[in-house]
Coordinates of C-alpha atoms in Angstrom, one line a residue:
X1 CA 90.9 130.1 98.8
X2 CA 87.4 130.2 96.6
X3 CA 88.9 132.3 94.6
X4 CA 92.8 130.0 93.3
X5 CA 90.0 126.6 93.4
X6 CA 87.5 128.8 91.3
X7 CA 90.4 129.6 89.0
X8 CA 92.0 126.5 89.0
X9 CA 88.2 124.1 87.9
X10 CA 87.9 126.7 85.2
X11 CA 92.2 125.5 83.8
X12 CA 92.0 123.2 82.3
X13 CA 94.9 121.2 81.0
X14 CA 96.7 118.0 79.5
X15 CA 95.7 114.5 81.7
X16 CA 98.6 112.8 80.3
X17 CA 101.0 113.4 83.0
X18 CA 97.8 112.8 85.6
X19 CA 97.5 109.6 83.9
X20 CA 101.5 108.6 84.9
X21 CA 101.3 109.8 88.1
X22 CA 98.8 107.5 88.6
X23 CA 100.7 104.0 86.6
X24 CA 104.3 105.5 88.6
X25 CA 102.4 105.5 92.2
X26 CA 100.3 102.2 91.6
X27 CA 103.9 100.7 90.9
X28 CA 104.9 101.7 94.2
X29 CA 102.1 100.8 96.5
X30 CA 102.7 97.1 94.2
X31 CA 106.3 96.7 95.2
X32 CA 105.9 97.6 98.8
X33 CA 102.7 95.1 99.1
X34 CA 105.3 92.7 97.3
X35 CA 107.8 93.3 99.3
X36 CA 105.2 92.8 102.7
X37 CA 103.9 90.3 101.0
X38 CA 107.8 87.8 101.4
X39 CA 108.3 89.9 104.5
X40 CA 104.7 89.0 106.1
X41 CA 106.6 86.1 108.9
X42 CA 108.2 88.6 110.1
X43 CA 106.3 91.5 110.3
X44 CA 103.1 89.6 111.4
X45 CA 103.9 87.2 113.3
X46 CA 103.9 87.4 116.8
X47 CA 107.0 84.9 116.9
X48 CA 108.0 83.9 113.5
X49 CA 107.1 80.2 111.4
X50 CA 106.1 79.5 115.8
X51 CA 103.5 81.7 116.7
X52 CA 101.8 82.7 113.1
X53 CA 99.7 86.0 112.4
X54 CA 95.9 84.3 110.7
X55 CA 96.5 83.3 107.4
X56 CA 93.4 86.3 106.5
X57 CA 96.3 88.7 106.4
X58 CA 97.8 86.9 103.2
X59 CA 94.7 86.6 101.6
X60 CA 94.4 91.1 102.1
X61 CA 97.4 91.7 101.6
X62 CA 97.1 89.5 98.5
X63 CA 93.0 91.7 97.5
X64 CA 95.2 95.5 98.0
X65 CA 98.2 94.3 95.2
X66 CA 95.3 93.5 93.3
X67 CA 94.1 96.2 93.8
X68 CA 97.4 98.5 93.5
X69 CA 97.2 96.8 89.7
X70 CA 93.8 97.6 88.9
X71 CA 94.9 101.3 89.9
X72 CA 98.4 101.5 87.5
X73 CA 96.2 99.6 85.0
X74 CA 93.7 102.4 85.7
X75 CA 91.0 99.3 85.7
X76 CA 87.9 100.8 87.8
X77 CA 90.3 103.6 89.0
X78 CA 88.1 104.8 91.5
X79 CA 87.3 101.4 93.1
X80 CA 90.6 100.5 93.2
X81 CA 91.8 103.6 95.1
X82 CA 89.5 103.2 97.3
X83 CA 89.8 100.3 98.4
X84 CA 94.2 100.8 97.9
X85 CA 93.3 103.5 100.6
X86 CA 91.2 101.7 102.7
X87 CA 94.2 99.4 102.8
X88 CA 97.3 102.1 103.4
X89 CA 94.5 103.0 106.1
X90 CA 93.7 99.5 107.5
X91 CA 97.7 97.9 107.6
X92 CA 99.9 100.5 109.4
X93 CA 96.4 101.7 112.4
X94 CA 96.0 97.9 113.0
X95 CA 97.9 95.4 112.3
X96 CA 102.4 96.1 113.6
X97 CA 103.1 98.0 110.9
X98 CA 102.0 100.6 113.0
X99 CA 104.6 100.9 115.3
X100 CA 107.1 98.5 114.8
X101 CA 107.4 97.9 110.6
X102 CA 106.7 101.9 109.5
X103 CA 108.2 101.8 106.4
X104 CA 108.5 106.2 106.6
X105 CA 106.3 106.5 103.8
X106 CA 103.2 105.5 104.8
X107 CA 101.4 108.6 105.8
X108 CA 102.7 110.2 102.0
X109 CA 101.2 106.6 100.3
X110 CA 98.4 107.0 102.8
X111 CA 97.2 111.9 101.6
X112 CA 97.8 110.8 97.8
X113 CA 95.6 107.7 98.2
X114 CA 93.1 110.2 99.1
X115 CA 93.6 112.4 96.9
X116 CA 93.3 110.1 93.6
X117 CA 89.5 108.3 95.1
X118 CA 88.3 112.1 93.9
X119 CA 90.8 113.2 90.7
X120 CA 90.0 111.7 87.2
X121 CA 92.7 110.0 87.1
X122 CA 91.7 107.6 84.7
X123 CA 91.5 110.2 81.9
X124 CA 94.5 108.8 80.4
X125 CA 96.5 106.0 79.8
X126 CA 93.5 103.7 81.5
X127 CA 91.6 100.6 80.0
X128 CA 88.5 102.3 81.8
X129 CA 89.0 104.6 78.4
X130 CA 88.9 101.6 76.8
X131 CA 86.0 99.6 78.7
X132 CA 84.6 103.5 77.9
X133 CA 85.3 102.9 74.4
X134 CA 84.0 99.6 74.7
X135 CA 80.0 100.4 75.5
X136 CA 80.2 101.8 72.2
X137 CA 80.5 99.4 69.3
X138 CA 81.2 101.4 66.6
X139 CA 84.9 101.8 65.9
X140 CA 85.7 105.2 65.8
X141 CA 89.4 106.7 66.2
X142 CA 90.8 108.2 69.5
X143 CA 91.3 111.7 69.3
X144 CA 94.1 113.0 68.7
X145 CA 94.7 115.5 71.1
X146 CA 94.5 114.1 75.2
X147 CA 92.4 114.5 77.5
X148 CA 92.1 117.0 80.0
X149 CA 91.5 117.4 83.6
X150 CA 90.9 120.4 86.1
X151 CA 94.5 122.0 86.7
X152 CA 94.2 121.5 91.0
X153 CA 94.3 117.8 90.2
X154 CA 97.6 118.7 89.6
X155 CA 98.1 121.1 92.3
X156 CA 96.6 119.5 94.5
X157 CA 99.1 116.3 95.4
X158 CA 101.9 118.3 95.1
X159 CA 100.8 120.4 98.0
X160 CA 100.0 117.3 99.8
X161 CA 102.9 115.6 99.5
X162 CA 106.0 117.3 98.5
X163 CA 104.5 121.3 99.9
X164 CA 103.3 120.4 102.9
X165 CA 105.7 117.7 103.6
X166 CA 109.1 120.2 102.9
X167 CA 108.5 122.7 104.6
X168 CA 106.9 120.0 107.9
X169 CA 110.4 118.9 107.8
X170 CA 112.2 121.9 107.4
X171 CA 111.1 123.3 110.7
X172 CA 111.6 120.3 112.7
X173 CA 115.3 119.8 110.6
X174 CA 115.7 123.2 112.7
X175 CA 116.4 121.9 116.0
X176 CA 118.7 119.7 114.5
X177 CA 122.2 120.9 114.9
X178 CA 123.8 118.3 112.1
X179 CA 121.9 120.1 110.5
X180 CA 122.0 123.6 110.6
X181 CA 125.9 122.0 110.2
X182 CA 125.3 121.8 107.4
X183 CA 126.5 118.1 107.4
X184 CA 122.5 116.7 107.7
X185 CA 123.1 114.3 104.1
X186 CA 126.0 113.5 105.0
X187 CA 125.4 112.0 108.5
X188 CA 122.7 109.3 107.6
X189 CA 124.8 107.8 104.4
X190 CA 128.1 107.4 107.0
X191 CA 126.6 105.8 109.4
X192 CA 126.0 102.1 108.7
X193 CA 122.8 101.4 109.2
X194 CA 121.3 103.7 106.7
X195 CA 123.7 103.1 103.6
X196 CA 123.1 101.1 100.7
X197 CA 125.8 99.0 99.5
X198 CA 127.1 101.6 96.5
X199 CA 130.3 103.4 98.6
X200 CA 130.2 106.7 98.2
X201 CA 133.1 107.5 100.1
X202 CA 134.3 109.8 97.8
X203 CA 131.6 112.0 97.9
X204 CA 131.4 111.7 101.5
X205 CA 134.8 113.2 101.9
X206 CA 134.3 116.0 99.7
X207 CA 132.5 119.0 102.8
X208 CA 132.9 121.8 100.6
X209 CA 129.9 119.5 99.0
X210 CA 128.3 117.8 101.7
X211 CA 127.8 120.8 103.3
X212 CA 126.9 122.7 100.8
X213 CA 124.0 120.2 99.9
X214 CA 122.4 120.4 103.1
X215 CA 122.7 123.6 104.1
X216 CA 120.8 123.6 99.9
X217 CA 118.1 120.8 101.1
X218 CA 117.6 123.1 104.7
X219 CA 117.1 126.1 102.2
X220 CA 115.0 123.9 99.4
X221 CA 112.2 123.0 102.3
X222 CA 110.9 125.9 102.6
X223 CA 111.4 127.8 99.7
X224 CA 109.9 125.0 97.1
X225 CA 106.3 126.1 99.6
X226 CA 106.4 129.1 98.4
X227 CA 107.8 128.9 94.7
X228 CA 106.4 126.1 93.1
X229 CA 103.0 127.7 92.4
X230 CA 104.5 130.0 90.1
X231 CA 105.0 128.1 86.8
X232 CA 108.6 129.3 86.0
X233 CA 109.8 128.2 89.1
X234 CA 108.6 124.3 88.0
X235 CA 111.2 123.3 86.1
X236 CA 114.6 124.3 88.2
X237 CA 112.1 123.6 91.4
X238 CA 111.3 119.9 90.4
X239 CA 115.6 119.2 89.0
X240 CA 116.6 120.1 92.3
X241 CA 113.9 117.8 93.8
X242 CA 114.6 115.2 91.7
X243 CA 117.8 114.6 92.1
X244 CA 117.9 115.0 95.8
X245 CA 115.7 112.0 96.5
X246 CA 117.4 110.1 93.0
X247 CA 120.8 110.4 95.8
X248 CA 118.2 108.8 98.9
X249 CA 117.4 106.3 96.4
X250 CA 121.9 105.8 95.2
X251 CA 122.7 106.4 98.6
X252 CA 120.5 105.2 101.7
X253 CA 118.1 102.4 102.4
X254 CA 115.0 103.3 102.6
X255 CA 113.9 103.4 98.1
X256 CA 110.4 102.8 98.6
X257 CA 110.4 106.8 99.8
X258 CA 112.9 107.9 97.8
X259 CA 110.5 106.6 94.4
X260 CA 107.7 107.8 96.7
X261 CA 108.7 111.1 96.2
X262 CA 110.0 110.9 93.2
X263 CA 107.3 110.3 91.2
X264 CA 104.6 113.4 92.5
X265 CA 107.4 115.0 90.4
X266 CA 105.8 113.7 87.2
X267 CA 103.4 116.4 88.3
X268 CA 105.4 119.7 88.0
X269 CA 106.3 118.2 84.4
X270 CA 105.3 121.1 82.2
X271 CA 102.1 121.0 79.8
X272 CA 104.0 121.6 77.3
X273 CA 106.7 118.9 77.6
X274 CA 103.6 116.4 77.8
X275 CA 102.5 118.3 74.0
X276 CA 105.4 117.6 72.6
X277 CA 105.9 114.5 73.6
X278 CA 103.1 113.3 72.0
X279 CA 104.2 115.5 68.7
X280 CA 107.7 113.9 69.0
X281 CA 106.7 110.2 69.8
X282 CA 104.0 110.0 67.2
X283 CA 103.9 109.1 63.7
X284 CA 103.2 111.9 60.9
X285 CA 101.7 109.4 58.8
X286 CA 100.5 105.7 59.8
X287 CA 102.6 103.0 58.2
X288 CA 99.4 100.9 58.1
X289 CA 96.4 100.5 56.5
X290 CA 93.7 97.6 58.0
X291 CA 90.6 97.3 57.0
X292 CA 87.7 95.3 59.1
X293 CA 84.4 94.3 58.2
X294 CA 82.0 97.3 59.6
X295 CA 79.6 94.8 60.1
X296 CA 81.1 92.4 62.6
X297 CA 81.5 93.5 66.0
X298 CA 84.6 91.5 67.5
X299 CA 86.2 93.0 63.6
X300 CA 84.7 96.8 65.3
X301 CA 85.9 95.7 68.9
X302 CA 89.5 94.9 67.4
X303 CA 89.4 98.3 66.5
X304 CA 88.8 99.7 69.0
X305 CA 90.8 98.0 71.5
X306 CA 94.6 98.2 68.7
X307 CA 93.2 102.0 68.7
X308 CA 93.3 102.6 72.2
X309 CA 97.1 100.6 72.7
X310 CA 98.7 102.4 69.4
X311 CA 100.0 105.4 70.9
X312 CA 101.8 106.1 68.2
X313 CA 99.1 106.8 66.1
X314 CA 100.9 104.2 63.8
X315 CA 97.5 101.9 62.5
X316 CA 94.6 103.4 60.2
X317 CA 91.6 101.4 60.4
X318 CA 89.3 101.9 57.8
X319 CA 86.4 99.7 57.3
X320 CA 85.7 97.5 53.5
X321 CA 82.4 98.3 52.9
X322 CA 83.4 102.2 52.2
X323 CA 87.2 102.4 51.4
X324 CA 88.1 98.6 49.7
X325 CA 87.0 101.1 46.6
X326 CA 89.8 103.4 46.3
X327 CA 92.6 100.6 48.1
X328 CA 94.4 99.9 44.4
X329 CA 96.2 96.4 45.7
X330 CA 92.5 95.3 47.4
X331 CA 91.4 95.4 42.9
X332 CA 90.3 92.1 42.3
X333 CA 89.6 90.3 45.6
X334 CA 86.4 89.0 45.5
X335 CA 84.2 90.8 47.6
X336 CA 83.1 88.0 50.3
X337 CA 87.1 86.7 50.4
X338 CA 87.7 90.5 52.0
X339 CA 84.8 90.0 53.9
X340 CA 86.2 86.9 55.7
X341 CA 90.0 87.7 56.7
X342 CA 91.5 91.6 57.7
X343 CA 93.0 93.7 55.7
X344 CA 96.9 95.6 55.2
X345 CA 98.9 97.7 53.5
X346 CA 101.9 99.4 55.0
X347 CA 103.6 102.6 52.9
X348 CA 104.7 100.9 50.2
X349 CA 101.9 98.7 49.2
X350 CA 101.9 95.5 50.3
X351 CA 99.4 93.5 51.7
X352 CA 98.8 91.1 54.1
X353 CA 96.5 89.1 54.9
X354 CA 95.1 87.5 58.1
X355 CA 97.8 86.7 60.8
X356 CA 99.8 88.0 58.5
X357 CA 98.3 91.4 59.8
X358 CA 97.9 91.3 63.1
X359 CA 101.8 91.0 62.9
X360 CA 102.2 93.6 60.7
X361 CA 100.1 95.3 63.2
X362 CA 102.7 95.0 65.5
X363 CA 105.8 95.4 64.7
X364 CA 104.3 99.0 63.6
X365 CA 102.6 99.9 66.9
X366 CA 107.2 99.7 68.0
X367 CA 107.2 98.8 72.1
X368 CA 105.0 96.1 71.7
X369 CA 106.9 94.4 68.1
X370 CA 108.9 91.6 70.1
X371 CA 105.4 90.0 70.8
X372 CA 105.2 90.1 66.7
X373 CA 108.4 88.7 66.0
X374 CA 107.5 85.8 68.2
X375 CA 104.0 85.1 66.6
X376 CA 106.9 84.8 63.9
X377 CA 108.5 81.8 64.1
X378 CA 107.7 79.1 62.9
X379 CA 105.5 76.8 64.8
X380 CA 103.7 79.4 66.4
X381 CA 103.7 81.0 63.9
X382 CA 101.4 78.3 62.8
X383 CA 99.7 77.1 65.4
X384 CA 98.1 80.4 66.0
X385 CA 96.8 80.8 62.6
X386 CA 95.1 77.7 63.4
X387 CA 93.3 80.1 66.4
X388 CA 92.8 83.1 63.6
X389 CA 91.1 81.1 61.5
X390 CA 88.6 79.4 63.7
X391 CA 88.3 82.5 65.6
X392 CA 87.5 84.5 62.2
X393 CA 85.5 81.6 60.7
X394 CA 83.3 81.3 63.9
X395 CA 82.0 85.2 64.1
X396 CA 79.0 86.7 63.5
X397 CA 78.0 89.0 61.3
X398 CA 75.2 91.3 62.3
X399 CA 73.5 94.6 60.2
X400 CA 73.2 97.7 61.3
X401 CA 70.8 97.5 64.1
X402 CA 73.0 95.0 66.6
X403 CA 75.8 97.9 65.9
X404 CA 73.3 100.8 67.7
X405 CA 75.0 101.6 71.1
X406 CA 72.8 99.6 74.1
X407 CA 71.1 102.0 76.2
X408 CA 73.2 103.3 79.4
X409 CA 74.0 101.2 81.9
X410 CA 73.5 102.6 85.2
X411 CA 74.8 105.6 86.5
X412 CA 79.1 106.2 87.4
X413 CA 78.3 106.7 90.9
X414 CA 80.9 109.4 91.4
X415 CA 79.6 111.3 89.2
X416 CA 76.3 111.2 91.5
X417 CA 78.9 111.7 94.6
X418 CA 79.6 115.4 92.5
X419 CA 76.7 116.2 91.2
X420 CA 74.9 116.2 95.0
X421 CA 77.5 117.2 96.7
X422 CA 78.7 120.1 94.9
X423 CA 76.8 121.2 92.2
X424 CA 76.9 123.9 90.7
X425 CA 80.3 125.8 89.5
X426 CA 80.3 128.1 92.4
X427 CA 79.2 125.6 95.2
X428 CA 81.6 123.4 94.4
X429 CA 84.0 125.4 94.6
X430 CA 83.4 126.9 98.1
X431 CA 83.3 123.5 99.1
X432 CA 86.5 122.2 97.9
X433 CA 87.5 125.5 99.5
X434 CA 85.8 124.5 103.0
X435 CA 87.4 120.9 102.1
X436 CA 91.0 122.3 101.6
X437 CA 90.7 124.8 104.8
X438 CA 90.3 122.0 107.2
X439 CA 93.4 120.2 106.0
X440 CA 95.1 123.1 105.7
X441 CA 94.1 124.0 109.9
X442 CA 95.8 119.9 110.5
X443 CA 98.3 120.2 108.7
X444 CA 99.6 123.1 111.1
X445 CA 97.9 121.5 114.2
X446 CA 100.2 118.9 113.2
X447 CA 103.6 121.6 112.5
X448 CA 102.9 123.8 115.6
X449 CA 102.5 121.3 117.7
X450 CA 105.7 118.7 116.9
X451 CA 107.3 121.8 114.4
X452 CA 107.7 124.0 117.6
X453 CA 105.9 123.4 121.1
X454 CA 107.4 120.1 121.0
X455 CA 111.0 121.1 119.9
X456 CA 111.6 124.5 122.2
X457 CA 110.9 122.4 125.1
X458 CA 106.6 123.4 125.2
X459 CA 104.5 121.0 127.6
X460 CA 100.5 122.9 126.9
X461 CA 99.2 119.6 128.7
X462 CA 100.8 120.6 131.5
X463 CA 99.4 124.5 131.5
X464 CA 95.9 124.2 133.2
X465 CA 94.5 126.6 131.1
X466 CA 95.7 125.0 128.0
X467 CA 94.9 121.3 129.0
X468 CA 91.5 121.9 126.8
X469 CA 93.5 122.5 123.6
X470 CA 96.4 120.4 123.6
X471 CA 93.7 117.0 124.2
X472 CA 91.9 117.6 120.6
X473 CA 95.1 118.2 119.6
X474 CA 96.4 115.4 120.4
X475 CA 92.9 113.9 118.7
X476 CA 92.9 115.9 115.7
X477 CA 96.9 114.7 115.0
X478 CA 96.0 111.2 115.7
X479 CA 92.8 111.4 113.6
X480 CA 95.1 113.1 110.2
X481 CA 98.2 110.7 111.0
X482 CA 95.3 107.3 110.4
X483 CA 92.5 109.4 107.8
X484 CA 94.5 112.0 106.3
X485 CA 98.3 110.5 105.9
X486 CA 98.8 113.6 107.6
X487 CA 102.2 113.1 110.7
X488 CA 105.1 114.8 112.3
X489 CA 108.2 114.4 109.0
X490 CA 110.4 114.9 112.2
X491 CA 112.4 112.0 109.4
X492 CA 116.6 112.2 110.5
X493 CA 116.9 114.0 113.2
X494 CA 119.4 114.6 116.3
X495 CA 117.2 112.9 118.4
X496 CA 117.8 109.7 117.3
X497 CA 120.8 109.5 116.1
X498 CA 122.6 111.6 119.0
X499 CA 124.0 108.6 120.8
X500 CA 123.4 106.2 118.4
X501 CA 127.0 104.5 118.3
X502 CA 126.5 100.5 119.5
X503 CA 126.2 98.5 116.3
X504 CA 124.6 95.0 116.3
X505 CA 125.0 91.7 114.6
X506 CA 124.4 87.8 115.0
X507 CA 126.8 85.2 113.7
X508 CA 125.5 80.6 114.1
X509 CA 128.3 78.4 113.6
X510 CA 127.3 76.1 110.0
X511 CA 127.4 71.7 109.8
X512 CA 131.3 73.0 110.1
X513 CA 131.8 74.5 113.2
X514 CA 132.4 77.7 111.1
X515 CA 130.9 81.2 111.7
X516 CA 129.1 83.3 109.5
X517 CA 126.7 85.9 109.6
X518 CA 122.6 85.7 109.6
X519 CA 122.2 86.9 106.1
X520 CA 120.0 90.1 107.6
X521 CA 123.4 92.4 109.5
X522 CA 126.7 91.4 107.3
X523 CA 130.4 91.5 108.5
X524 CA 130.9 95.5 107.7
X525 CA 128.6 96.1 109.8
X526 CA 125.3 96.8 106.3
X527 CA 121.6 96.1 107.5
X528 CA 121.6 93.6 104.1
X529 CA 119.5 93.9 101.0
X530 CA 116.9 93.0 100.5
X531 CA 116.1 93.8 104.7
X532 CA 116.5 97.8 103.2
X533 CA 112.5 99.7 103.8
X534 CA 110.5 98.9 106.8
X535 CA 112.6 96.0 107.5
X536 CA 115.8 98.6 107.9
X537 CA 113.3 100.8 109.8
X538 CA 112.2 98.1 112.5
X539 CA 115.7 97.4 113.8
X540 CA 118.0 100.9 113.2
X541 CA 114.7 102.8 114.4
X542 CA 112.8 100.8 117.0
X543 CA 114.4 97.8 118.2
X544 CA 117.5 100.1 118.6
X545 CA 117.3 103.0 119.3
X546 CA 119.9 105.5 121.0
X547 CA 118.5 105.0 123.9
X548 CA 118.6 101.2 124.6
X549 CA 116.6 98.9 126.5
X550 CA 116.9 94.8 127.1
X551 CA 113.3 94.4 126.4
X552 CA 113.1 95.8 123.6
X553 CA 116.5 94.2 122.4
X554 CA 115.4 90.9 123.4
X555 CA 111.8 91.3 121.6
X556 CA 113.5 92.2 118.2
X557 CA 116.5 89.8 118.2
X558 CA 114.1 87.1 118.7
X559 CA 111.9 87.8 115.6
X560 CA 114.5 88.6 113.3
X561 CA 116.6 84.6 114.6
X562 CA 113.8 83.3 114.3
X563 CA 113.0 83.9 111.0
X564 CA 116.1 83.7 109.5
X565 CA 118.0 80.3 111.2
X566 CA 115.7 78.1 109.5
X567 CA 117.3 79.7 106.0
X568 CA 120.0 79.1 107.1
X569 CA 119.4 75.5 108.8
X570 CA 118.6 76.6 112.2
X571 CA 115.3 76.3 114.5
X572 CA 113.7 77.7 117.9
X573 CA 114.3 73.9 118.6
X574 CA 117.8 73.9 119.3
X575 CA 120.2 76.8 118.2
X576 CA 122.4 78.8 119.0
X577 CA 123.0 82.5 117.5
X578 CA 126.5 84.7 118.6
X579 CA 124.9 88.7 119.7
X580 CA 128.2 90.8 118.1
X581 CA 129.0 94.1 118.7
X582 CA 130.8 97.2 118.0
X583 CA 131.2 101.3 118.3
X584 CA 129.9 103.9 115.2
X585 CA 131.1 107.5 115.8
X586 CA 128.0 109.5 115.0
X587 CA 129.7 113.3 115.3
X588 CA 127.5 116.9 114.7
X589 CA 129.2 117.8 112.1
X590 CA 132.0 116.3 109.2
X591 CA 135.0 114.9 109.3
X592 CA 136.6 112.7 107.1
X593 CA 137.1 109.6 105.9
X594 CA 134.1 108.9 108.3
X595 CA 131.5 106.1 106.3
X596 CA 135.3 103.7 106.0
X597 CA 136.4 104.0 109.5
X598 CA 132.2 102.3 110.3
X599 CA 132.4 99.9 108.8
X600 CA 136.9 98.7 110.0
X601 CA 135.5 99.6 113.5
X602 CA 136.4 95.9 115.6
X603 CA 133.6 93.8 116.7
X604 CA 133.5 91.7 119.9
X605 CA 131.0 89.2 121.6
X606 CA 128.4 90.5 123.8
X607 CA 126.9 86.9 124.3
X608 CA 124.4 83.9 122.5
X609 CA 121.1 83.8 122.0
X610 CA 119.8 81.0 122.9
X611 CA 116.9 78.6 122.0
X612 CA 115.4 75.3 123.1
X613 CA 112.7 74.4 123.0
X614 CA 110.7 77.1 120.6
X615 CA 111.7 79.6 123.6
X616 CA 115.0 82.2 123.1
X617 CA 117.6 82.9 125.9
X618 CA 119.0 86.5 126.2
X619 CA 122.8 85.3 127.7
X620 CA 125.0 88.6 128.0
X621 CA 127.4 87.7 131.3
X622 CA 128.5 90.9 132.5
X623 CA 126.9 93.2 130.1
X624 CA 124.8 96.0 130.2
X625 CA 122.6 96.4 127.2
X626 CA 121.6 99.5 128.5
X627 CA 124.8 101.0 129.1
X628 CA 126.4 100.4 125.4

């Protein structure tokens, strides 16, 4: 392990892919936090809108979203990663998200957020790079080649988020009969509670395809950990894995998990692809030459900012004092007039000044062209020109002394930490190897404990000689689950689907006495958008399981009706809902037309949910919930 770490530290690769991974990972986190904020009353209130949770939770969610946005932008990246990691640990562990609203991918986000604390993901496509350049007041063009990072920055997240997850999930799947029968990818999108609104029956009814897909996924989860280390195997593995997770996004209603897994595949993109993309996207020659006052701090900062965001390298900044004489388009313009404005010359020798220069800059950058067109609109143009004139005329100029970089203020705490605890290259490799060995032990403990012993029916806690080891294993599982995101990945297993043959929905009467479906489960039995992700997990994985319990069902019916009731004009002082039930078929082997048959099953009314003075009573005359 130490030799592998030493090799990884020595091998430097472009940071572009890591920067894109940080951006998309931050966006996945941000959308999930905003989703939780939208459903905050359903998730956190003991009784939605009646017995409300502390509003401090809402403020914490906003702070969490701000940290995710900062991570996406690469602004104070390490601090944003630390705050995001703390929230990913705290919210799933100390709020109802721990059990009732498990998103199914929280531990994946915990593990990757932990790694982002130590990985220099800010080296590409970040505002931190801009901040570092602005700390030097004199403009200098950005380097043509992207910054580099250790190859370990790519391999470690792939190992934890993909390889370990796949291996653990594959071990679990071997114990599931329907996975062994090759229908592991076919059964979930055939169950109304797991499918989304797109009709994939034409594909689900193809037995050869579905069984081939099921066995391919099972084999892939064991092959990936063994082969992704090999450079030539990465592109096929990337193509297969990205296809599988895209399939999750478009066929099931747990899209956050699919997106979270998908963004990790950016780390498998060959480095030569990033280099080729950079060469293809950048302009062969600058399209616009911009001349600025070298003695103007504001002009220097403007050049730095534009150069940072000009990923096409289509704009070239030149100091007036050094280059004006060599430009024929500037001949005849007095020096005083030249220093009063920002000038630009395009490839055809056309001259622009003032606000027109900024418009041409935005157009030359490509992706910023819409903003340039907006500034050209009459009215907006004249207002922007007045603002520009005021700023340009009021800017300060100085001599060379004021453009000398100031002394460094403070030291990067992450660098201090690395220097103190990692030391030289040899010590760094040894200590990182020990950390990785610890993570490997924690992962093996989880896989052996749940994936092998639990699946084989072996209970070490009941054997006197093994009881202390079982206690230690459980303690490690609790620690690794909460802190490192290492958890059993028993996703869509037989012990969840076998016997899951009951579909519930809720209706009410509108003002005209017409029966309407609560905007949660529709007349087909599908959970409708936006009630997907962790809301779907609450209903299909916690409230309703193969082993129904009346108390558990009543608890979540109370939450759902209290939350959705006000949206349809009903409140908890006086309201009546109808509880509907229908049967679903959940086989262990392929059957034609199952999706459509499950959706077409008839409903029957089995009881009512009566709200009176803020209290709900579930009335199911003659119905034993646990025998449905």
